[in-house]
JSON list of C-alpha atoms in Angstrom, two decimals:
[
{"chain": "A", "resi": 434, "resn": "MET", "atom": "CA", "xyz": [11.90, 5.25, -1.67]},
{"chain": "A", "resi": 435, "resn": "ASP", "atom": "CA", "xyz": [11.13, 5.92, 1.97]},
{"chain": "A", "resi": 436, "resn": "GLY", "atom": "CA", "xyz": [11.55, 2.44, 3.37]},
{"chain": "A", "resi": 437, "resn": "VAL", "atom": "CA", "xyz": [12.10, -1.19, 2.64]},
{"chain": "A", "resi": 438, "resn": "THR", "atom": "CA", "xyz": [10.88, -4.12, 4.69]},
{"chain": "A", "resi": 439, "resn": "PHE", "atom": "CA", "xyz": [12.38, -7.57, 4.58]},
{"chain": "A", "resi": 440, "resn": "ASP", "atom": "CA", "xyz": [10.49, -10.70, 5.55]},
{"chain": "A", "resi": 441, "resn": "VAL", "atom": "CA", "xyz": [13.07, -13.25, 6.66]},
{"chain": "A", "resi": 442, "resn": "GLU", "atom": "CA", "xyz": [10.59, -16.15, 6.62]},
{"chain": "A", "resi": 443, "resn": "THR", "atom": "CA", "xyz": [9.89, -15.82, 2.90]},
{"chain": "A", "resi": 444, "resn": "GLN", "atom": "CA", "xyz": [13.10, -14.01, 2.00]},
{"chain": "A", "resi": 445, "resn": "ALA", "atom": "CA", "xyz": [11.07, -11.44, 0.11]},
{"chain": "A", "resi": 446, "resn": "ALA", "atom": "CA", "xyz": [11.45, -7.68, 0.13]},
{"chain": "A", "resi": 447, "resn": "THR", "atom": "CA", "xyz": [8.64, -5.20, -0.32]},
{"chain": "A", "resi": 448, "resn": "ALA", "atom": "CA", "xyz": [9.29, -1.60, -1.25]},
{"chain": "A", "resi": 449, "resn": "VAL", "atom": "CA", "xyz": [7.03, 0.95, 0.43]},
{"chain": "A", "resi": 450, "resn": "THR", "atom": "CA", "xyz": [6.98, 4.48, -0.93]},
{"chain": "A", "resi": 451, "resn": "THR", "atom": "CA", "xyz": [5.05, 7.59, -0.05]},
{"chain": "A", "resi": 452, "resn": "SER", "atom": "CA", "xyz": [3.94, 10.22, -2.50]},
{"chain": "A", "resi": 453, "resn": "GLU", "atom": "CA", "xyz": [1.37, 12.97, -2.75]},
{"chain": "A", "resi": 454, "resn": "SER", "atom": "CA", "xyz": [-1.35, 10.40, -3.46]},
{"chain": "A", "resi": 455, "resn": "GLY", "atom": "CA", "xyz": [-0.53, 8.21, -0.43]},
{"chain": "A", "resi": 456, "resn": "ILE", "atom": "CA", "xyz": [1.44, 5.11, 0.49]},
{"chain": "A", "resi": 457, "resn": "HIS", "atom": "CA", "xyz": [2.08, 2.46, -2.15]},
{"chain": "A", "resi": 458, "resn": "ALA", "atom": "CA", "xyz": [3.37, -1.09, -1.74]},
{"chain": "A", "resi": 459, "resn": "GLU", "atom": "CA", "xyz": [4.89, -3.11, -4.54]},
{"chain": "A", "resi": 460, "resn": "ALA", "atom": "CA", "xyz": [4.50, -6.86, -4.86]},
{"chain": "A", "resi": 461, "resn": "THR", "atom": "CA", "xyz": [7.53, -9.06, -4.35]},
{"chain": "A", "resi": 462, "resn": "TRP", "atom": "CA", "xyz": [9.14, -10.86, -7.25]},
{"chain": "A", "resi": 463, "resn": "GLU", "atom": "CA", "xyz": [7.77, -14.18, -5.96]},
{"chain": "A", "resi": 464, "resn": "THR", "atom": "CA", "xyz": [4.22, -12.83, -5.80]},
{"chain": "A", "resi": 465, "resn": "VAL", "atom": "CA", "xyz": [4.39, -11.40, -9.31]},
{"chain": "A", "resi": 466, "resn": "GLU", "atom": "CA", "xyz": [5.86, -14.65, -10.64]},
{"chain": "A", "resi": 467, "resn": "LEU", "atom": "CA", "xyz": [3.18, -16.65, -8.81]},
{"chain": "A", "resi": 468, "resn": "ARG", "atom": "CA", "xyz": [0.46, -14.57, -10.48]},
{"chain": "A", "resi": 469, "resn": "ARG", "atom": "CA", "xyz": [2.06, -15.15, -13.88]},
{"chain": "A", "resi": 470, "resn": "THR", "atom": "CA", "xyz": [2.38, -18.86, -13.21]},
{"chain": "A", "resi": 471, "resn": "ILE", "atom": "CA", "xyz": [-1.31, -19.13, -12.29]},
{"chain": "A", "resi": 472, "resn": "ALA", "atom": "CA", "xyz": [-2.23, -17.26, -15.49]},
{"chain": "A", "resi": 473, "resn": "ARG", "atom": "CA", "xyz": [-0.11, -19.64, -17.57]},
{"chain": "A", "resi": 474, "resn": "ALA", "atom": "CA", "xyz": [-1.69, -22.62, -15.79]},
{"chain": "A", "resi": 475, "resn": "ARG", "atom": "CA", "xyz": [-5.13, -21.28, -16.71]},
{"chain": "A", "resi": 476, "resn": "GLU", "atom": "CA", "xyz": [-4.07, -21.02, -20.39]},
{"chain": "A", "resi": 477, "resn": "GLU", "atom": "CA", "xyz": [-2.71, -24.56, -20.35]},
{"chain": "A", "resi": 478, "resn": "ALA", "atom": "CA", "xyz": [-5.85, -25.94, -18.68]},
{"chain": "A", "resi": 479, "resn": "ALA", "atom": "CA", "xyz": [-8.03, -24.33, -21.35]},
{"chain": "A", "resi": 480, "resn": "SER", "atom": "CA", "xyz": [-6.14, -26.24, -24.05]},
{"chain": "A", "resi": 481, "resn": "LEU", "atom": "CA", "xyz": [-6.79, -29.67, -22.49]},
{"chain": "A", "resi": 482, "resn": "SER", "atom": "CA", "xyz": [-9.61, -32.04, -23.38]},
{"chain": "A", "resi": 483, "resn": "LEU", "atom": "CA", "xyz": [-11.39, -31.88, -20.04]},
{"chain": "A", "resi": 484, "resn": "SER", "atom": "CA", "xyz": [-15.08, -32.47, -19.48]},
{"chain": "A", "resi": 485, "resn": "SER", "atom": "CA", "xyz": [-17.11, -29.31, -18.96]},
{"chain": "A", "resi": 486, "resn": "ARG", "atom": "CA", "xyz": [-17.49, -30.15, -15.26]},
{"chain": "A", "resi": 487, "resn": "GLU", "atom": "CA", "xyz": [-13.73, -30.74, -14.81]},
{"chain": "A", "resi": 488, "resn": "LEU", "atom": "CA", "xyz": [-12.88, -27.53, -16.66]},
{"chain": "A", "resi": 489, "resn": "GLU", "atom": "CA", "xyz": [-15.40, -25.58, -14.59]},
{"chain": "A", "resi": 490, "resn": "THR", "atom": "CA", "xyz": [-13.91, -26.92, -11.35]},
{"chain": "A", "resi": 491, "resn": "VAL", "atom": "CA", "xyz": [-10.34, -26.25, -12.50]},
{"chain": "A", "resi": 492, "resn": "ASN", "atom": "CA", "xyz": [-11.22, -22.70, -13.59]},
{"chain": "A", "resi": 493, "resn": "ALA", "atom": "CA", "xyz": [-12.99, -21.98, -10.29]},
{"chain": "A", "resi": 494, "resn": "SER", "atom": "CA", "xyz": [-9.96, -23.18, -8.31]},
{"chain": "A", "resi": 495, "resn": "LEU", "atom": "CA", "xyz": [-7.51, -21.23, -10.48]},
{"chain": "A", "resi": 496, "resn": "ASP", "atom": "CA", "xyz": [-9.71, -18.12, -10.20]},
{"chain": "A", "resi": 497, "resn": "ALA", "atom": "CA", "xyz": [-9.70, -18.42, -6.41]},
{"chain": "A", "resi": 498, "resn": "ALA", "atom": "CA", "xyz": [-5.92, -18.93, -6.38]},
{"chain": "A", "resi": 499, "resn": "ALA", "atom": "CA", "xyz": [-5.45, -15.90, -8.63]},
{"chain": "A", "resi": 500, "resn": "ARG", "atom": "CA", "xyz": [-7.69, -13.72, -6.43]},
{"chain": "A", "resi": 501, "resn": "GLU", "atom": "CA", "xyz": [-5.76, -14.66, -3.31]},
{"chain": "A", "resi": 502, "resn": "ALA", "atom": "CA", "xyz": [-2.40, -14.19, -5.07]},
{"chain": "A", "resi": 503, "resn": "ALA", "atom": "CA", "xyz": [-3.55, -10.72, -6.14]},
{"chain": "A", "resi": 504, "resn": "SER", "atom": "CA", "xyz": [-4.30, -9.61, -2.58]},
{"chain": "A", "resi": 505, "resn": "THR", "atom": "CA", "xyz": [-1.96, -7.25, -0.74]},
{"chain": "A", "resi": 506, "resn": "ARG", "atom": "CA", "xyz": [-0.68, -10.00, 1.55]},
{"chain": "A", "resi": 507, "resn": "PRO", "atom": "CA", "xyz": [-1.51, -13.31, -0.10]},
{"chain": "A", "resi": 508, "resn": "ASP", "atom": "CA", "xyz": [-1.94, -16.31, 2.17]},
{"chain": "A", "resi": 509, "resn": "ARG", "atom": "CA", "xyz": [0.39, -18.90, 0.65]},
{"chain": "A", "resi": 510, "resn": "TYR", "atom": "CA", "xyz": [-1.52, -21.79, 2.19]},
{"chain": "A", "resi": 511, "resn": "GLU", "atom": "CA", "xyz": [-4.82, -20.55, 0.76]},
{"chain": "A", "resi": 512, "resn": "VAL", "atom": "CA", "xyz": [-3.28, -20.17, -2.71]},
{"chain": "A", "resi": 513, "resn": "GLY", "atom": "CA", "xyz": [-1.82, -23.65, -2.31]},
{"chain": "A", "resi": 514, "resn": "GLU", "atom": "CA", "xyz": [-5.18, -25.14, -1.27]},
{"chain": "A", "resi": 515, "resn": "HIS", "atom": "CA", "xyz": [-6.80, -23.80, -4.43]},
{"chain": "A", "resi": 516, "resn": "LEU", "atom": "CA", "xyz": [-3.95, -25.03, -6.62]},
{"chain": "A", "resi": 517, "resn": "GLY", "atom": "CA", "xyz": [-4.10, -28.38, -4.82]},
{"chain": "A", "resi": 518, "resn": "ALA", "atom": "CA", "xyz": [-7.80, -28.64, -5.71]},
{"chain": "A", "resi": 519, "resn": "THR", "atom": "CA", "xyz": [-6.84, -27.95, -9.32]},
{"chain": "A", "resi": 520, "resn": "ALA", "atom": "CA", "xyz": [-4.16, -30.63, -9.23]},
{"chain": "A", "resi": 521, "resn": "ARG", "atom": "CA", "xyz": [-6.55, -33.21, -7.72]},
{"chain": "A", "resi": 522, "resn": "VAL", "atom": "CA", "xyz": [-9.08, -32.72, -10.52]},
{"chain": "A", "resi": 523, "resn": "LEU", "atom": "CA", "xyz": [-6.41, -32.82, -13.22]},
{"chain": "A", "resi": 524, "resn": "LYS", "atom": "CA", "xyz": [-4.75, -35.89, -11.73]},
{"chain": "A", "resi": 525, "resn": "GLY", "atom": "CA", "xyz": [-8.10, -37.66, -11.45]},
{"chain": "A", "resi": 526, "resn": "ALA", "atom": "CA", "xyz": [-8.79, -36.86, -15.10]},
{"chain": "A", "resi": 527, "resn": "GLY", "atom": "CA", "xyz": [-5.36, -38.16, -16.12]},
{"chain": "A", "resi": 528, "resn": "ALA", "atom": "CA", "xyz": [-4.61, -34.73, -17.55]},
{"chain": "A", "resi": 529, "resn": "LEU", "atom": "CA", "xyz": [-1.16, -34.11, -16.03]},
{"chain": "A", "resi": 530, "resn": "ALA", "atom": "CA", "xyz": [0.66, -36.41, -18.45]},
{"chain": "A", "resi": 531, "resn": "GLY", "atom": "CA", "xyz": [1.09, -36.02, -22.19]},
{"chain": "A", "resi": 532, "resn": "ALA", "atom": "CA", "xyz": [-0.73, -32.89, -23.29]},
{"chain": "A", "resi": 533, "resn": "GLY", "atom": "CA", "xyz": [-0.91, -31.69, -19.68]},
{"chain": "A", "resi": 534, "resn": "ALA", "atom": "CA", "xyz": [2.86, -31.79, -19.13]},
{"chain": "A", "resi": 535, "resn": "ALA", "atom": "CA", "xyz": [3.15, -28.01, -19.50]},
{"chain": "A", "resi": 536, "resn": "LEU", "atom": "CA", "xyz": [0.38, -27.55, -16.94]},
{"chain": "A", "resi": 537, "resn": "PHE", "atom": "CA", "xyz": [2.18, -29.95, -14.60]},
{"chain": "A", "resi": 538, "resn": "GLN", "atom": "CA", "xyz": [5.29, -27.76, -14.96]},
{"chain": "A", "resi": 539, "resn": "GLU", "atom": "CA", "xyz": [3.30, -24.61, -14.12]},
{"chain": "A", "resi": 540, "resn": "LEU", "atom": "CA", "xyz": [1.80, -26.23, -11.02]},
{"chain": "A", "resi": 541, "resn": "SER", "atom": "CA", "xyz": [5.26, -27.46, -10.01]},
{"chain": "A", "resi": 542, "resn": "ARG", "atom": "CA", "xyz": [6.61, -23.93, -10.44]},
{"chain": "A", "resi": 543, "resn": "ALA", "atom": "CA", "xyz": [3.81, -22.54, -8.28]},
{"chain": "A", "resi": 544, "resn": "THR", "atom": "CA", "xyz": [4.66, -25.17, -5.66]},
{"chain": "A", "resi": 545, "resn": "GLU", "atom": "CA", "xyz": [8.27, -23.92, -5.59]},
{"chain": "A", "resi": 546, "resn": "LEU", "atom": "CA", "xyz": [7.18, -20.28, -5.33]},
{"chain": "A", "resi": 547, "resn": "LEU", "atom": "CA", "xyz": [4.86, -21.06, -2.42]},
{"chain": "A", "resi": 548, "resn": "GLY", "atom": "CA", "xyz": [7.70, -22.74, -0.50]},
{"chain": "A", "resi": 549, "resn": "PRO", "atom": "CA", "xyz": [6.68, -24.99, 2.42]},
{"chain": "A", "resi": 550, "resn": "ALA", "atom": "CA", "xyz": [3.03, -24.04, 1.90]},
{"chain": "A", "resi": 551, "resn": "GLY", "atom": "CA", "xyz": [3.23, -25.29, -1.68]},
{"chain": "A", "resi": 552, "resn": "LEU", "atom": "CA", "xyz": [4.87, -28.54, -0.68]},
{"chain": "A", "resi": 553, "resn": "ALA", "atom": "CA", "xyz": [2.18, -29.16, 1.93]},
{"chain": "A", "resi": 554, "resn": "THR", "atom": "CA", "xyz": [-0.79, -28.28, -0.28]},
{"chain": "A", "resi": 555, "resn": "VAL", "atom": "CA", "xyz": [0.18, -28.99, -3.91]},
{"chain": "A", "resi": 556, "resn": "GLY", "atom": "CA", "xyz": [3.42, -30.95, -3.89]},
{"chain": "A", "resi": 557, "resn": "ALA", "atom": "CA", "xyz": [1.94, -34.06, -2.29]},
{"chain": "A", "resi": 558, "resn": "ILE", "atom": "CA", "xyz": [-0.71, -34.26, -5.02]},
{"chain": "A", "resi": 559, "resn": "LEU", "atom": "CA", "xyz": [1.65, -33.80, -7.95]}
]
């Protein structure tokens, strides 16, 4: 490993290495866990009895959150906005209680991983 950077604001380290094929950056633990959490949220949403319109909206928001989380430097507020849109639809459909409890837990976990951005964008809705 040639260097390590540390972002004090998010308390997340990123390893940067160089090799014959170029420079490579590895995602932080929080970013990887956020991606996994969004994937689990998508699985949980698919198992709920949502209308086709609600499911389409939820999937579009989760897809957008996943795309942003997969970027090299994800914008936590943008991810949070998409997850917040998901939470608003689910809350409006009454889907975060009962069968949606596992989905509520995944969205809560994502809120924690996003830190202040998650609290501002998702936490207030949950």
